[in-house]
mmCIF file of C-alpha atoms in Angstrom:
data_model
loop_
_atom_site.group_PDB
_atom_site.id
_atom_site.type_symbol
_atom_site.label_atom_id
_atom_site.label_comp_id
_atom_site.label_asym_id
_atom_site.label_seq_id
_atom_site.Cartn_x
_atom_site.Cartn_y
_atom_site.Cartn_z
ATOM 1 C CA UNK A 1 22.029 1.830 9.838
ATOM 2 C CA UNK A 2 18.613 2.933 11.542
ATOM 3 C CA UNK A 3 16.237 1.190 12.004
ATOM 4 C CA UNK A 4 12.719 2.405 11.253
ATOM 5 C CA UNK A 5 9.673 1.185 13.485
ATOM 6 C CA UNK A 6 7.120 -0.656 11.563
ATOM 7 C CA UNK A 7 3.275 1.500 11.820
ATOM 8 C CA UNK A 8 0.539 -0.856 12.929
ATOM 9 C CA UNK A 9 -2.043 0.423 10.580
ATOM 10 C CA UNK A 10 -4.991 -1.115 13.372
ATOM 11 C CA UNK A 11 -3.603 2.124 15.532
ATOM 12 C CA UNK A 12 -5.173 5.790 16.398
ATOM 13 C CA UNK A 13 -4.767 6.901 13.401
ATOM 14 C CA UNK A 14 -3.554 10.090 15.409
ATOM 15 C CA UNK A 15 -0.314 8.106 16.457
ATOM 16 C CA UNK A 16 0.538 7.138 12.704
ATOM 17 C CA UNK A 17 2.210 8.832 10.053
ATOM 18 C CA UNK A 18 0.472 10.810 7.108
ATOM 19 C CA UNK A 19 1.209 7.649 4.705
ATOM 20 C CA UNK A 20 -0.003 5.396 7.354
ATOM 21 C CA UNK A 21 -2.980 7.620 7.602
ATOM 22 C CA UNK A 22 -3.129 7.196 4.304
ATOM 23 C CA UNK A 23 -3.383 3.207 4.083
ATOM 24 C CA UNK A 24 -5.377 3.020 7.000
ATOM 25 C CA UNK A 25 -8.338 5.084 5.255
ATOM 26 C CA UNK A 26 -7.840 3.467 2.025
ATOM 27 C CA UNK A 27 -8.271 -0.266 4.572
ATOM 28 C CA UNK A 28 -11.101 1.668 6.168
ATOM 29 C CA UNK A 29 -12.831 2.428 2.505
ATOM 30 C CA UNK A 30 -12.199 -0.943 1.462
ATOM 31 C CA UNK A 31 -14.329 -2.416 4.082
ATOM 32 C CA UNK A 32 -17.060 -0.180 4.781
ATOM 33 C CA UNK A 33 -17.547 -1.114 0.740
ATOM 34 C CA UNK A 34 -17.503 -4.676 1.232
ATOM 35 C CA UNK A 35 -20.100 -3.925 4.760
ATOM 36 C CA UNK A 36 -22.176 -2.581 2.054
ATOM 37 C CA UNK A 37 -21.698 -5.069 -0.660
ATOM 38 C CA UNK A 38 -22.396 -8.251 1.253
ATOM 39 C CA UNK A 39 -25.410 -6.925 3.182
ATOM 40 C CA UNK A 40 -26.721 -5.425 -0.065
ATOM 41 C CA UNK A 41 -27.501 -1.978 1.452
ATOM 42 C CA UNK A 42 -25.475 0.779 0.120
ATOM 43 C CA UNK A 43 -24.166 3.933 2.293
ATOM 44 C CA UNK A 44 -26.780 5.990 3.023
ATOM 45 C CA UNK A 45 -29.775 3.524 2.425
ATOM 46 C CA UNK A 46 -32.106 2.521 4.885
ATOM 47 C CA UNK A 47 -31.348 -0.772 6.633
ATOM 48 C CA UNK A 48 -33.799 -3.886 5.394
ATOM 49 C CA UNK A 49 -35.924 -5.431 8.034
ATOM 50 C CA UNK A 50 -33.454 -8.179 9.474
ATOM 51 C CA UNK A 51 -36.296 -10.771 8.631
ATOM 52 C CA UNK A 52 -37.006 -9.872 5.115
ATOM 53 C CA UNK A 53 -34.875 -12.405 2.986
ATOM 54 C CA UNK A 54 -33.492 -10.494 -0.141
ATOM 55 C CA UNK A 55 -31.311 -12.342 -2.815
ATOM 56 C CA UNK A 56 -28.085 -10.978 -4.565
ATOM 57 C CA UNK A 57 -29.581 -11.079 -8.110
ATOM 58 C CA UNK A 58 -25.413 -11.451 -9.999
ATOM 59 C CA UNK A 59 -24.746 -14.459 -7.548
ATOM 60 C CA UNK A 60 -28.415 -15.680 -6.345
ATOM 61 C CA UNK A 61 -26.907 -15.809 -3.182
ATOM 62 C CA UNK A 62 -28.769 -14.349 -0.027
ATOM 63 C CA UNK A 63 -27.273 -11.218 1.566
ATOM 64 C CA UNK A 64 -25.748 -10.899 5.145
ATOM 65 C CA UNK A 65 -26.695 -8.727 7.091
ATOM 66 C CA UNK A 66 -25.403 -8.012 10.974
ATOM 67 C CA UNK A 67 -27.640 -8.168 13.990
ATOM 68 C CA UNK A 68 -27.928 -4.722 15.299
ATOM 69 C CA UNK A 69 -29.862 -6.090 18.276
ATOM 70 C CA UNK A 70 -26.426 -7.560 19.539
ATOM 71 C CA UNK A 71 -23.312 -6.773 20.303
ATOM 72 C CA UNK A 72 -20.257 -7.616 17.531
ATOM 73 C CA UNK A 73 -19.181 -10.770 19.854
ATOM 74 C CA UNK A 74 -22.746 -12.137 18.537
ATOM 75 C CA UNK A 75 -21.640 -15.331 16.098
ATOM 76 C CA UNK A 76 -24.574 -13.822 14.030
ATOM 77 C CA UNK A 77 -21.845 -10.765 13.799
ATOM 78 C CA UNK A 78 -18.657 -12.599 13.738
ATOM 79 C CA UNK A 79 -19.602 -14.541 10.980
ATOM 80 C CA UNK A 80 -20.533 -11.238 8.920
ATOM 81 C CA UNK A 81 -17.278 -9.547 9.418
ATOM 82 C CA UNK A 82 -15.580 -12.785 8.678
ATOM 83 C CA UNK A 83 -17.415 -12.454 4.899
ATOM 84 C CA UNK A 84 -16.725 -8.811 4.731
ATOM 85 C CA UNK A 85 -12.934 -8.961 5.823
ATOM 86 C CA UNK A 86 -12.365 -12.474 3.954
ATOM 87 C CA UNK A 87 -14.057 -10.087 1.117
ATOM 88 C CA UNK A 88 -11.444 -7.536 1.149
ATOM 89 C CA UNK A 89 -8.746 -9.850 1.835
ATOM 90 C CA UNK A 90 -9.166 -10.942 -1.716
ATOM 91 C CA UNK A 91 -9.516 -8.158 -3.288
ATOM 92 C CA UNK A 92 -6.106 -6.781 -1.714
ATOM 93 C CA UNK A 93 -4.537 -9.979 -3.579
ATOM 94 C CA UNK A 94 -5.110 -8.127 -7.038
ATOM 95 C CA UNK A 95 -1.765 -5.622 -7.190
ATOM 96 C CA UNK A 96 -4.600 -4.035 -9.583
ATOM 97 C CA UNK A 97 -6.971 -3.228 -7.185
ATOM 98 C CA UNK A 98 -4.391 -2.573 -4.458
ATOM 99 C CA UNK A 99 -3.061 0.801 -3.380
ATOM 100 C CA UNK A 100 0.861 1.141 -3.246
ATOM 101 C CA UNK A 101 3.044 0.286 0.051
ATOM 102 C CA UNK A 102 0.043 -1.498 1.803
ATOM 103 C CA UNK A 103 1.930 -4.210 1.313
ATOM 104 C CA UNK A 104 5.076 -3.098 2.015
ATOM 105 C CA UNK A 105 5.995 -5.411 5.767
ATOM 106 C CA UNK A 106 9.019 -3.412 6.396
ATOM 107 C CA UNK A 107 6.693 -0.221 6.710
ATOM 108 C CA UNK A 108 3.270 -1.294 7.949
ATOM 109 C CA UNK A 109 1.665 -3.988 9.429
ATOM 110 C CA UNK A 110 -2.217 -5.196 9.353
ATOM 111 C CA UNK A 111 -4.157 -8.413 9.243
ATOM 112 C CA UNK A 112 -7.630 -9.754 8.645
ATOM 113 C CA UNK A 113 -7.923 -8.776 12.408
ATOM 114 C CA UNK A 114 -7.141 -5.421 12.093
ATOM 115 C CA UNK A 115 -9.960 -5.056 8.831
ATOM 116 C CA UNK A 116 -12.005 -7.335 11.140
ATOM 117 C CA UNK A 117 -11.569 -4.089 13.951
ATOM 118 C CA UNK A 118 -12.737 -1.499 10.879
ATOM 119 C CA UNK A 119 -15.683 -3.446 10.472
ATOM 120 C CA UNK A 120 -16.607 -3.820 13.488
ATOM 121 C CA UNK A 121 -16.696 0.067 13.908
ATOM 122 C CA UNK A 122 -18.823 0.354 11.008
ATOM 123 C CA UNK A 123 -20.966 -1.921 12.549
ATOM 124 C CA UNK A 124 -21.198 0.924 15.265
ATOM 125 C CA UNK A 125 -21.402 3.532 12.889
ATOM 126 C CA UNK A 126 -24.056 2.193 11.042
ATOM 127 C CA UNK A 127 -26.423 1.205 14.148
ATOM 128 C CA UNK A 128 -27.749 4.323 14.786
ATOM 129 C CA UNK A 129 -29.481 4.367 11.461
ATOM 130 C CA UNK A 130 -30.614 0.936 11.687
ATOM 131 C CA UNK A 131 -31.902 2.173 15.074
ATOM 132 C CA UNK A 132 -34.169 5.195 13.462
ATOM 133 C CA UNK A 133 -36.212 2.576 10.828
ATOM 134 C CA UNK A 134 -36.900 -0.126 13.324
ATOM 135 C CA UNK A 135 -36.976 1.150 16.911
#
């Protein structure tokens, strides 16, 4: 019997297979959504001043929104991609809203850690546009 390596889905996705790829972009979807959903600024919008407070009208909650100013260690940070991974996390519970063999362990491994990781490279990608409407 072989046994078949297990694909860390956090990986390059250059060292992965083409259903790992797979996963990992449908993970990498899933939280650039939720970066959008909680902060309440959808792809493509300009980013609100960080001191204007704007309210979630379905929840009457106030969005989160990341500090650009600092780096992802930042608690202002860790504390937003805690709400956007814990955010996704849930969503992956519903087998409705979930893709199939994400979780399948004997294939592929990732964690809130490894969705924490996607965020924070949103967080990157989304800086320089931050950057343009406030600097």
């Amino acid at each position: 019997m072989s046994s078949v390596e297990v694909e860390d889905l956090g990986k390059k996705a250059l060292e992965l297979s083409a259903e790992a790829q797979a996963l990992q972009k449908y993970l990498q979807a899933k939280v650039t959504n939720k970066f959008c959903a909680v902060s309440g600024v959808p792809v493509g919008s300009m980013w609100p001043n960080p001191n204007e407070i704007r309210v979630n009208p379905t929840t009457n909650k106030r969005y989160l929104l990341p500090s650009f100013e600092e780096q992802v260690t930042h608690h202002v940070n860790k504390d937003f991609f805690k709400s956007v991974t814990q955010s996704v996390v849930l969503d992956l519970q519903d087998p409705n809203d979930c893709t199939p063999g994400l979780h399948d362990a004997m294939k592929f491994k990732w964690s809130q850690k490894t969705l924490e990781e996607f965020a924070k490279d949103m967080f990157h990608k989304f800086k320089p546009s931050w950057k343009e409407g406030y600097q």
